[in-house]
Amino acid sequence: MHPALALPEILGHILQNLGPKDLASCTTVSRQFWEESSTVLWEEVTLADCAQLLPGVTCTEIPTERMGVMAFTIPSRGPPPVEKLDYQSNGPLFRNLKRLQVEEVELSHKQSEFISLFTSPGVRHVDIRQSRPDSALAESIIPTVPRLYPSLSSLTIHLPSYTMRSSETVIDAVKLYPSLTGLEVRTTPQELAQVVELASQMECLTRATFLGVGNTDTTLPDDSFKLIQSLRVEGRGIEGIRRIASSVTSSDLQRLDVMWAPESTPVSEADYLPTLDRFKKLRVLRLNAPASFMLHSCIAPALNCHGLEEVSIRARTSDFSQEVLRTMAQSWPNLRHLELAAAGPVLTGIPSLGMLRCFAEFCPRLQTLSARVRLDLADDTLHEMRQEAPGVGSALRRINVGRSVIMLPEPETEASETVEQSLKDVVTALLASWPNLMILGFDAKGAYAEGWAHLQSVLDVLREGLSA
């Protein structure tokens, strides 16, 4: 071997220009080659390359800006022939690994031992996802996590809502990590209730996601979630959801994401969300609930959160009247992103396009607006569109109307020239409110799609005329 290769600087420069397969071969040359090449190999390697280096392991990429992040889907046909890279003699090859995600079809005890090959002192996040209720993943993998990764800062465990396993598996694992900053758990409602109780007293927890919340009798302490900044809660139990939201004492909450898939039992509107006035730093609010809970139980508790920048409200049906929309616009002047997604019957409680112009008046920073709307080319709608908007939202570039309805008059009842003029009136009114509007995005089909496409073409023509 040339003496120059003994210098780490020269060797490292050479290795930077090698591909993954060559780097893997270099790890077996010598101790020095292993140290230098493995650093390059597993710090900047793509997950597609991992599939070539480790036969039998299917790799999927996790979107991230940090290097050294890998996710492995372990197949059920046995561990890959890892001895080809001589792991045992050289030690853990994945010393730069930061995040490990394990998804499975069916794991045996022998395959669970394969996880130990990914031991690394740099691992800070472990993500375990079980898809089958009769799988052995919970019993074989979760108990080994605290032993292999004692310094985790974030833990994700997704298990089916019902499963053939011990009910204490997830609870025992969470107990061993009292200093987690991030926790995401999906499991049975009974087990999740105990996990929530443990998480509420974690001193460092800033991000929490609880999926599968049910109606339980668990009472949370008064000083729960003292440092939480982001909270996501989903489930069928409205009482459980309200109990978690009401227990948050952190003044630093910046994001609240609530999705309620209701059970058949009726619930009072007052039981959905508590008032959110105490969260002065709340910036993101995403709510998904039945129609009867939308206005009084979702919007009203957040009207005093004047710092909101992103709001998403989804419902099966909703009644977004002009008064309600105007109240929302006045209450949230710092909005940058707004989504109003109603999925009910056509034209039932769906706002018109002109009704959204109040957000141009009161929300000058609005950048994206998504809403299911209706546009009737009738006298009342055109009159509404022609009304002047006192304010102008210059930041908005795109309005996404989704599966919206545009009602074009029948050719025999109104001349095509009149329809064209009506569309021009609508676009002119929109440009008066949002002068930089460029795109009307839509997901409609058939006649509705033709109408919205026609409106987009009119918008393009008028914009070209303004730029000229």
Short mmCIF file of C-alpha atoms in Angstrom, two decimals:
data_model
loop_
_atom_site.label_atom_id
_atom_site.label_comp_id
_atom_site.label_asym_id
_atom_site.label_seq_id
_atom_site.Cartn_x
_atom_site.Cartn_y
_atom_site.Cartn_z
CA MET A 1 0.00 0.00 0.00
CA HIS A 2 1.32 3.41 -0.90
CA PRO A 3 2.50 5.43 2.14
CA ALA A 4 0.33 8.34 1.09
CA LEU A 5 -2.77 6.29 1.84
CA ALA A 6 -1.78 6.27 5.50
CA LEU A 7 -2.64 9.98 5.67
CA PRO A 8 -6.32 10.38 6.61
CA GLU A 9 -6.65 13.58 4.59
CA ILE A 10 -5.50 11.96 1.34
CA LEU A 11 -7.42 8.73 1.90
CA GLY A 12 -10.57 10.64 2.79
CA HIS A 13 -10.30 12.74 -0.38
CA ILE A 14 -9.98 9.58 -2.50
CA LEU A 15 -12.91 7.88 -0.81
CA GLN A 16 -15.15 10.88 -1.41
CA ASN A 17 -15.01 10.05 -5.13
CA LEU A 18 -15.98 6.36 -4.82
CA GLY A 19 -19.39 4.83 -5.22
CA PRO A 20 -21.25 2.85 -2.54
CA LYS A 21 -20.18 -0.60 -3.73
CA ASP A 22 -16.50 0.40 -3.83
CA LEU A 23 -16.80 2.03 -0.41
CA ALA A 24 -18.33 -1.18 0.97
CA SER A 25 -15.36 -3.14 -0.37
CA CYS A 26 -12.94 -0.67 1.19
CA THR A 27 -14.41 -1.32 4.64
CA THR A 28 -12.89 -4.84 4.60
CA VAL A 29 -9.33 -3.78 3.63
CA SER A 30 -8.03 -2.66 7.00
CA ARG A 31 -9.01 -0.95 10.22
CA GLN A 32 -7.99 2.44 8.83
CA PHE A 33 -9.89 1.90 5.62
CA TRP A 34 -12.94 0.82 7.60
CA GLU A 35 -12.88 3.96 9.73
CA GLU A 36 -12.55 6.33 6.79
CA SER A 37 -14.77 4.56 4.25
CA SER A 38 -17.62 3.71 6.61
CA THR A 39 -17.88 7.35 7.63
CA VAL A 40 -18.34 8.37 3.99
CA LEU A 41 -20.51 5.36 3.16
CA TRP A 42 -23.16 5.71 5.85
CA GLU A 43 -23.17 9.46 6.31
CA GLU A 44 -24.00 10.50 2.78
CA VAL A 45 -25.25 7.32 1.13
CA THR A 46 -28.72 7.32 -0.37
CA LEU A 47 -31.20 4.70 0.69
CA ALA A 48 -31.38 3.36 -2.85
CA ASP A 49 -27.69 2.46 -2.49
CA CYS A 50 -28.44 0.60 0.74
CA ALA A 51 -30.63 -1.82 -1.19
CA GLN A 52 -27.62 -2.71 -3.33
CA LEU A 53 -25.29 -3.12 -0.37
CA LEU A 54 -27.69 -5.14 1.79
CA PRO A 55 -29.47 -7.74 -0.38
CA GLY A 56 -32.91 -8.60 0.93
CA VAL A 57 -33.55 -5.27 2.64
CA THR A 58 -36.05 -2.92 1.03
CA CYS A 59 -35.24 0.69 1.80
CA THR A 60 -37.58 3.66 1.72
CA GLU A 61 -36.45 7.23 2.07
CA ILE A 62 -37.64 9.55 4.82
CA PRO A 63 -37.85 13.18 3.63
CA THR A 64 -35.24 15.08 5.60
CA GLU A 65 -32.51 17.61 5.13
CA ARG A 66 -30.14 15.75 7.43
CA MET A 67 -27.76 13.11 6.18
CA GLY A 68 -27.33 9.66 7.64
CA VAL A 69 -31.06 8.97 7.77
CA MET A 70 -32.25 5.49 6.80
CA ALA A 71 -35.47 3.52 6.92
CA PHE A 72 -35.50 -0.25 6.53
CA THR A 73 -38.41 -2.52 5.72
CA ILE A 74 -37.34 -5.95 6.92
CA PRO A 75 -38.79 -8.79 4.84
CA SER A 76 -40.23 -11.98 6.30
CA ARG A 77 -37.90 -14.35 4.45
CA GLY A 78 -34.96 -14.07 6.80
CA PRO A 79 -32.13 -11.61 7.44
CA PRO A 80 -29.85 -10.64 4.54
CA PRO A 81 -26.32 -12.10 4.32
CA VAL A 82 -24.75 -9.29 6.29
CA GLU A 83 -21.64 -11.34 7.03
CA LYS A 84 -20.37 -10.42 3.56
CA LEU A 85 -19.45 -7.01 4.91
CA ASP A 86 -17.92 -8.53 8.06
CA TYR A 87 -20.01 -6.58 10.57
CA GLN A 88 -19.09 -8.60 13.63
CA SER A 89 -15.32 -8.11 13.36
CA ASN A 90 -15.44 -4.47 12.33
CA GLY A 91 -18.15 -3.41 14.77
CA PRO A 92 -21.37 -1.54 13.95
CA LEU A 93 -21.07 -0.13 10.47
CA PHE A 94 -23.94 2.29 10.97
CA ARG A 95 -22.21 4.54 13.45
CA ASN A 96 -23.52 7.67 11.73
CA LEU A 97 -27.14 6.52 11.71
CA LYS A 98 -29.50 9.14 13.12
CA ARG A 99 -32.94 7.64 12.50
CA LEU A 100 -34.15 4.05 12.16
CA GLN A 101 -37.61 3.12 10.89
CA VAL A 102 -38.77 -0.49 11.04
CA GLU A 103 -41.82 -1.64 9.12
CA GLU A 104 -42.63 -5.30 8.80
CA VAL A 105 -44.76 -7.99 7.29
CA GLU A 106 -43.97 -10.72 9.75
CA LEU A 107 -40.86 -10.89 11.96
CA SER A 108 -39.46 -13.97 13.64
CA HIS A 109 -37.20 -13.97 16.68
CA LYS A 110 -34.18 -14.54 14.47
CA GLN A 111 -35.03 -11.56 12.33
CA SER A 112 -35.49 -9.33 15.34
CA GLU A 113 -31.86 -9.96 16.24
CA PHE A 114 -30.94 -8.34 12.93
CA ILE A 115 -31.95 -4.98 14.44
CA SER A 116 -28.88 -5.11 16.69
CA LEU A 117 -26.68 -4.61 13.63
CA PHE A 118 -28.03 -1.07 13.40
CA THR A 119 -26.84 -0.11 16.87
CA SER A 120 -25.32 3.35 16.79
CA PRO A 121 -24.64 5.93 19.52
CA GLY A 122 -25.96 8.61 17.16
CA VAL A 123 -29.47 7.17 16.81
CA ARG A 124 -31.93 9.67 18.23
CA HIS A 125 -35.19 8.60 16.61
CA VAL A 126 -36.70 5.12 16.30
CA ASP A 127 -39.90 4.56 14.33
CA ILE A 128 -41.65 1.18 14.66
CA ARG A 129 -44.79 0.42 12.67
CA GLN A 130 -46.75 -2.83 12.93
CA SER A 131 -49.36 -3.51 10.26
CA ARG A 132 -50.81 -6.89 11.24
CA PRO A 133 -52.66 -7.56 14.51
CA ASP A 134 -51.16 -11.07 14.78
CA SER A 135 -47.58 -9.94 14.16
CA ALA A 136 -44.80 -10.58 16.67
CA LEU A 137 -43.23 -7.16 16.13
CA ALA A 138 -44.40 -5.64 19.41
CA GLU A 139 -43.02 -8.46 21.54
CA SER A 140 -39.79 -9.00 19.58
CA ILE A 141 -38.66 -5.49 18.66
CA ILE A 142 -40.07 -2.96 21.12
CA PRO A 143 -38.47 -4.56 24.25
CA THR A 144 -35.03 -4.41 22.60
CA VAL A 145 -35.22 -0.69 21.77
CA PRO A 146 -34.23 0.65 25.24
CA ARG A 147 -31.25 -1.70 25.34
CA LEU A 148 -29.99 -0.82 21.86
CA TYR A 149 -30.83 2.90 21.86
CA PRO A 150 -30.68 4.30 25.41
CA SER A 151 -30.35 7.94 24.32
CA LEU A 152 -33.42 8.45 22.17
CA SER A 153 -34.96 11.89 21.91
CA SER A 154 -37.92 10.82 19.75
CA LEU A 155 -39.94 7.60 19.65
CA THR A 156 -42.73 6.56 17.26
CA ILE A 157 -44.78 3.38 17.73
CA HIS A 158 -47.71 2.54 15.44
CA LEU A 159 -49.71 -0.57 16.33
CA PRO A 160 -53.17 -1.69 15.22
CA SER A 161 -56.11 -0.54 17.32
CA TYR A 162 -56.68 -4.15 18.33
CA THR A 163 -53.85 -6.67 18.51
CA MET A 164 -52.98 -10.10 19.89
CA ARG A 165 -50.24 -9.02 22.28
CA SER A 166 -49.48 -7.98 25.81
CA SER A 167 -51.21 -4.73 26.74
CA GLU A 168 -48.15 -3.43 28.59
CA THR A 169 -45.65 -3.53 25.70
CA VAL A 170 -45.79 0.12 24.67
CA ILE A 171 -46.25 1.37 28.22
CA ASP A 172 -43.10 -0.40 29.41
CA ALA A 173 -41.07 1.12 26.57
CA VAL A 174 -42.33 4.68 27.14
CA LYS A 175 -41.57 4.43 30.86
CA LEU A 176 -37.87 3.96 30.07
CA TYR A 177 -37.67 7.27 28.18
CA PRO A 178 -38.77 10.02 30.58
CA SER A 179 -36.66 12.62 28.73
CA LEU A 180 -38.18 12.29 25.26
CA THR A 181 -38.75 15.48 23.30
CA GLY A 182 -40.95 13.79 20.69
CA LEU A 183 -43.49 10.98 21.09
CA GLU A 184 -45.98 9.50 18.60
CA VAL A 185 -48.13 6.50 19.53
CA ARG A 186 -50.97 4.61 17.88
CA THR A 187 -52.33 1.68 19.86
CA THR A 188 -55.48 0.47 21.61
CA PRO A 189 -57.55 3.17 23.38
CA GLN A 190 -56.99 1.52 26.77
CA GLU A 191 -53.22 1.38 26.38
CA LEU A 192 -53.06 4.83 24.79
CA ALA A 193 -54.81 6.37 27.80
CA GLN A 194 -51.96 5.19 30.03
CA VAL A 195 -49.37 6.38 27.53
CA VAL A 196 -50.97 9.85 27.51
CA GLU A 197 -50.85 9.92 31.30
CA LEU A 198 -47.11 9.09 31.25
CA ALA A 199 -46.41 11.62 28.51
CA SER A 200 -48.27 14.39 30.32
CA GLN A 201 -45.58 14.37 33.02
CA MET A 202 -42.51 14.21 30.75
CA GLU A 203 -40.36 17.20 31.59
CA CYS A 204 -38.84 17.65 28.10
CA LEU A 205 -41.70 16.66 25.77
CA THR A 206 -42.33 19.32 23.11
CA ARG A 207 -44.01 17.25 20.34
CA ALA A 208 -46.74 14.68 20.95
CA THR A 209 -49.07 12.72 18.67
CA PHE A 210 -51.76 10.39 20.02
CA LEU A 211 -53.70 8.35 17.46
CA GLY A 212 -56.69 6.21 18.42
CA VAL A 213 -57.98 8.19 21.40
CA GLY A 214 -61.07 6.68 23.02
CA ASN A 215 -63.47 7.68 25.77
CA THR A 216 -61.68 6.64 28.94
CA ASP A 217 -62.01 7.65 32.58
CA THR A 218 -58.33 8.59 32.93
CA THR A 219 -57.84 11.91 34.71
CA LEU A 220 -54.72 13.87 33.82
CA PRO A 221 -52.80 15.92 36.41
CA ASP A 222 -53.27 19.68 36.56
CA ASP A 223 -49.67 20.37 35.47
CA SER A 224 -49.79 18.25 32.28
CA PHE A 225 -47.75 18.94 29.11
CA LYS A 226 -45.85 21.87 30.56
CA LEU A 227 -43.50 22.35 27.60
CA ILE A 228 -45.57 21.03 24.70
CA GLN A 229 -45.28 23.03 21.47
CA SER A 230 -47.02 20.73 19.00
CA LEU A 231 -49.98 18.47 19.81
CA ARG A 232 -51.87 16.16 17.46
CA VAL A 233 -54.85 14.14 18.68
CA GLU A 234 -57.02 11.77 16.63
CA GLY A 235 -59.66 9.25 17.59
CA ARG A 236 -63.31 8.40 18.11
CA GLY A 237 -63.53 9.45 21.72
CA ILE A 238 -64.63 13.06 21.99
CA GLU A 239 -64.33 12.99 25.77
CA GLY A 240 -60.76 11.73 25.53
CA ILE A 241 -59.84 14.37 22.96
CA ARG A 242 -61.32 17.17 25.04
CA ARG A 243 -59.61 15.87 28.18
CA ILE A 244 -56.19 15.94 26.51
CA ALA A 245 -56.72 19.41 24.98
CA SER A 246 -57.99 20.80 28.29
CA SER A 247 -55.02 19.43 30.24
CA VAL A 248 -52.33 21.33 28.32
CA THR A 249 -50.73 23.93 30.57
CA SER A 250 -47.88 24.97 28.26
CA SER A 251 -47.95 28.60 27.19
CA ASP A 252 -45.68 27.72 24.24
CA LEU A 253 -48.19 25.65 22.25
CA GLN A 254 -47.71 26.60 18.59
CA ARG A 255 -49.55 23.84 16.72
CA LEU A 256 -52.81 22.01 17.49
CA ASP A 257 -54.12 19.28 15.20
CA VAL A 258 -57.40 17.61 16.17
CA MET A 259 -59.31 15.00 14.17
CA TRP A 260 -62.46 13.44 15.57
CA ALA A 261 -64.04 10.45 13.83
CA PRO A 262 -67.24 10.35 15.91
CA GLU A 263 -68.93 7.33 17.30
CA SER A 264 -72.67 6.85 16.84
CA THR A 265 -73.53 8.26 20.25
CA PRO A 266 -74.69 11.92 20.22
CA VAL A 267 -72.45 14.46 21.91
CA SER A 268 -73.12 18.03 22.91
CA GLU A 269 -71.42 20.69 20.78
CA ALA A 270 -69.87 22.15 23.89
CA ASP A 271 -67.84 18.98 24.37
CA TYR A 272 -65.56 19.33 21.35
CA LEU A 273 -62.81 21.80 22.25
CA PRO A 274 -62.15 24.04 25.23
CA THR A 275 -61.33 27.69 24.73
CA LEU A 276 -57.87 28.26 23.25
CA ASP A 277 -57.45 31.83 24.51
CA ARG A 278 -54.54 30.88 26.76
CA PHE A 279 -52.36 29.78 23.84
CA LYS A 280 -51.04 33.17 22.78
CA LYS A 281 -48.29 31.60 20.64
CA LEU A 282 -50.61 29.30 18.67
CA ARG A 283 -49.68 29.57 15.00
CA VAL A 284 -51.17 26.45 13.34
CA LEU A 285 -54.69 25.11 13.91
CA ARG A 286 -55.98 22.09 11.98
CA LEU A 287 -59.44 20.74 12.80
CA ASN A 288 -61.45 17.90 11.33
CA ALA A 289 -64.90 17.23 12.76
CA PRO A 290 -68.56 16.69 11.85
CA ALA A 291 -70.56 19.62 10.54
CA SER A 292 -72.59 20.22 13.67
CA PHE A 293 -69.40 20.86 15.61
CA MET A 294 -67.72 23.21 13.19
CA LEU A 295 -68.87 26.74 13.90
CA HIS A 296 -69.66 26.85 17.59
CA SER A 297 -67.22 24.26 18.91
CA CYS A 298 -64.22 24.67 16.58
CA ILE A 299 -64.03 28.22 15.32
CA ALA A 300 -65.34 30.05 18.40
CA PRO A 301 -62.68 28.73 20.83
CA ALA A 302 -59.91 30.01 18.53
CA LEU A 303 -61.23 33.46 17.62
CA ASN A 304 -59.01 35.15 20.21
CA CYS A 305 -55.85 33.45 18.87
CA HIS A 306 -54.92 36.46 16.78
CA GLY A 307 -51.44 35.14 15.95
CA LEU A 308 -52.70 32.21 13.87
CA GLU A 309 -50.86 31.89 10.55
CA GLU A 310 -52.25 28.57 9.26
CA VAL A 311 -55.82 27.33 9.67
CA SER A 312 -57.36 24.20 8.20
CA ILE A 313 -61.01 23.33 8.88
CA ARG A 314 -62.45 20.16 7.37
CA ALA A 315 -65.96 18.83 7.77
CA ARG A 316 -68.50 16.60 6.11
CA THR A 317 -70.72 19.64 5.73
CA SER A 318 -70.49 23.15 7.08
CA ASP A 319 -72.25 26.49 7.00
CA PHE A 320 -69.66 29.11 6.13
CA SER A 321 -71.91 32.15 5.97
CA GLN A 322 -70.66 35.60 5.07
CA GLU A 323 -70.84 36.61 8.73
CA VAL A 324 -68.79 33.61 9.88
CA LEU A 325 -66.13 34.09 7.20
CA ARG A 326 -65.84 37.79 7.97
CA THR A 327 -65.46 37.05 11.68
CA MET A 328 -62.69 34.58 10.90
CA ALA A 329 -60.87 37.07 8.66
CA GLN A 330 -61.09 39.83 11.27
CA SER A 331 -59.92 37.54 14.07
CA TRP A 332 -56.88 36.13 12.22
CA PRO A 333 -55.18 39.05 10.43
CA ASN A 334 -51.82 37.22 10.24
CA LEU A 335 -53.14 34.29 8.20
CA ARG A 336 -50.79 32.97 5.54
CA HIS A 337 -52.49 29.67 4.70
CA LEU A 338 -56.21 28.93 4.89
CA GLU A 339 -58.12 25.75 4.03
CA LEU A 340 -61.90 25.48 4.24
CA ALA A 341 -62.80 21.97 3.09
CA ALA A 342 -66.48 21.13 3.13
CA ALA A 343 -67.42 17.72 1.73
CA GLY A 344 -71.18 17.78 2.02
CA PRO A 345 -73.95 17.82 -0.59
CA VAL A 346 -73.55 20.20 -3.50
CA LEU A 347 -74.19 23.85 -2.58
CA THR A 348 -75.13 23.01 1.02
CA GLY A 349 -73.32 25.45 3.27
CA ILE A 350 -70.60 26.03 0.67
CA PRO A 351 -69.46 29.66 0.34
CA SER A 352 -69.47 31.53 -2.93
CA LEU A 353 -66.27 32.78 -4.47
CA GLY A 354 -67.22 36.36 -3.73
CA MET A 355 -67.69 35.61 -0.03
CA LEU A 356 -63.98 34.79 0.26
CA ARG A 357 -62.99 38.34 -0.65
CA CYS A 358 -63.22 39.39 2.99
CA PHE A 359 -59.85 37.66 3.46
CA ALA A 360 -58.33 40.12 0.99
CA GLU A 361 -59.62 42.94 3.17
CA PHE A 362 -58.42 41.68 6.56
CA CYS A 363 -55.62 39.17 5.77
CA PRO A 364 -53.01 40.98 3.63
CA ARG A 365 -50.37 38.26 4.23
CA LEU A 366 -52.51 35.42 2.88
CA GLN A 367 -50.42 33.32 0.48
CA THR A 368 -52.54 30.21 -0.16
CA LEU A 369 -56.32 29.90 -0.06
CA SER A 370 -58.01 26.52 -0.49
CA ALA A 371 -61.79 26.27 -0.28
CA ARG A 372 -64.62 24.41 -1.88
CA VAL A 373 -66.77 27.15 -3.37
CA ARG A 374 -69.67 27.65 -5.72
CA LEU A 375 -69.89 30.19 -8.49
CA ASP A 376 -73.31 30.90 -9.97
CA LEU A 377 -73.30 33.29 -12.89
CA ALA A 378 -76.54 34.86 -11.70
CA ASP A 379 -77.37 38.46 -10.95
CA ASP A 380 -76.89 38.17 -7.19
CA THR A 381 -73.49 36.46 -7.48
CA LEU A 382 -72.19 38.92 -10.06
CA HIS A 383 -73.37 41.80 -7.93
CA GLU A 384 -71.51 40.30 -5.00
CA MET A 385 -68.35 39.96 -7.09
CA ARG A 386 -68.53 43.54 -8.36
CA GLN A 387 -68.56 45.00 -4.86
CA GLU A 388 -65.33 46.79 -4.11
CA ALA A 389 -62.99 45.25 -1.55
CA PRO A 390 -61.63 47.93 0.83
CA GLY A 391 -58.32 46.06 1.20
CA VAL A 392 -56.02 44.28 -1.24
CA GLY A 393 -54.22 40.98 -0.67
CA SER A 394 -51.12 41.25 -2.85
CA ALA A 395 -49.41 38.13 -1.43
CA LEU A 396 -51.91 35.60 -2.83
CA ARG A 397 -50.84 33.82 -6.03
CA ARG A 398 -53.15 30.80 -6.13
CA ILE A 399 -56.69 29.94 -5.11
CA ASN A 400 -57.37 26.21 -4.94
CA VAL A 401 -61.10 25.65 -5.30
CA GLY A 402 -60.90 21.83 -5.06
CA ARG A 403 -64.08 19.97 -6.08
CA SER A 404 -66.02 23.17 -6.53
CA VAL A 405 -69.16 23.92 -8.49
CA ILE A 406 -69.39 26.47 -11.29
CA MET A 407 -72.86 26.89 -12.74
CA LEU A 408 -72.76 28.12 -16.35
CA PRO A 409 -76.07 29.22 -17.89
CA GLU A 410 -77.59 27.04 -20.56
CA PRO A 411 -76.75 28.24 -24.11
CA GLU A 412 -80.41 28.61 -25.05
CA THR A 413 -81.17 30.80 -22.05
CA GLU A 414 -78.26 33.20 -22.28
CA ALA A 415 -75.98 34.17 -25.12
CA SER A 416 -72.36 32.99 -25.04
CA GLU A 417 -71.20 36.62 -25.20
CA THR A 418 -73.02 37.32 -21.96
CA VAL A 419 -71.41 34.30 -20.28
CA GLU A 420 -67.99 35.46 -21.45
CA GLN A 421 -68.64 38.93 -20.06
CA SER A 422 -69.80 37.43 -16.77
CA LEU A 423 -66.57 35.44 -16.47
CA LYS A 424 -64.57 38.57 -17.20
CA ASP A 425 -66.48 40.39 -14.46
CA VAL A 426 -65.64 37.62 -12.00
CA VAL A 427 -61.93 37.64 -12.89
CA THR A 428 -61.79 41.43 -12.79
CA ALA A 429 -63.27 41.39 -9.30
CA LEU A 430 -60.80 38.73 -8.16
CA LEU A 431 -57.86 40.69 -9.52
CA ALA A 432 -59.14 43.77 -7.73
CA SER A 433 -58.84 41.86 -4.45
CA TRP A 434 -55.75 39.79 -5.29
CA PRO A 435 -53.80 41.61 -8.04
CA ASN A 436 -51.09 38.93 -8.21
CA LEU A 437 -53.49 35.99 -8.55
CA MET A 438 -52.23 33.64 -11.27
CA ILE A 439 -53.76 30.18 -10.77
CA LEU A 440 -57.24 28.83 -10.04
CA GLY A 441 -56.57 25.24 -9.04
CA PHE A 442 -59.50 22.81 -9.21
CA ASP A 443 -60.22 19.08 -8.88
CA ALA A 444 -63.65 19.13 -10.50
CA LYS A 445 -64.65 16.93 -13.43
CA GLY A 446 -67.04 17.16 -16.34
CA ALA A 447 -68.94 20.38 -16.90
CA TYR A 448 -67.58 21.87 -13.68
CA ALA A 449 -64.00 21.31 -14.85
CA GLU A 450 -64.79 22.91 -18.21
CA GLY A 451 -66.19 25.98 -16.48
CA TRP A 452 -63.24 26.43 -14.15
CA ALA A 453 -60.78 25.87 -17.01
CA HIS A 454 -62.61 28.56 -18.96
CA LEU A 455 -62.35 30.91 -16.00
CA GLN A 456 -58.61 30.19 -15.78
CA SER A 457 -58.17 31.02 -19.46
CA VAL A 458 -59.99 34.33 -18.93
CA LEU A 459 -57.68 35.03 -15.99
CA ASP A 460 -54.63 34.36 -18.19
CA VAL A 461 -55.88 36.69 -20.92
CA LEU A 462 -56.62 39.54 -18.51
CA ARG A 463 -53.25 39.13 -16.77
CA GLU A 464 -51.48 39.29 -20.12
CA GLY A 465 -53.37 42.48 -20.89
CA LEU A 466 -52.39 44.01 -17.53
CA SER A 467 -48.72 43.08 -17.94
CA ALA A 468 -48.69 44.53 -21.47
#
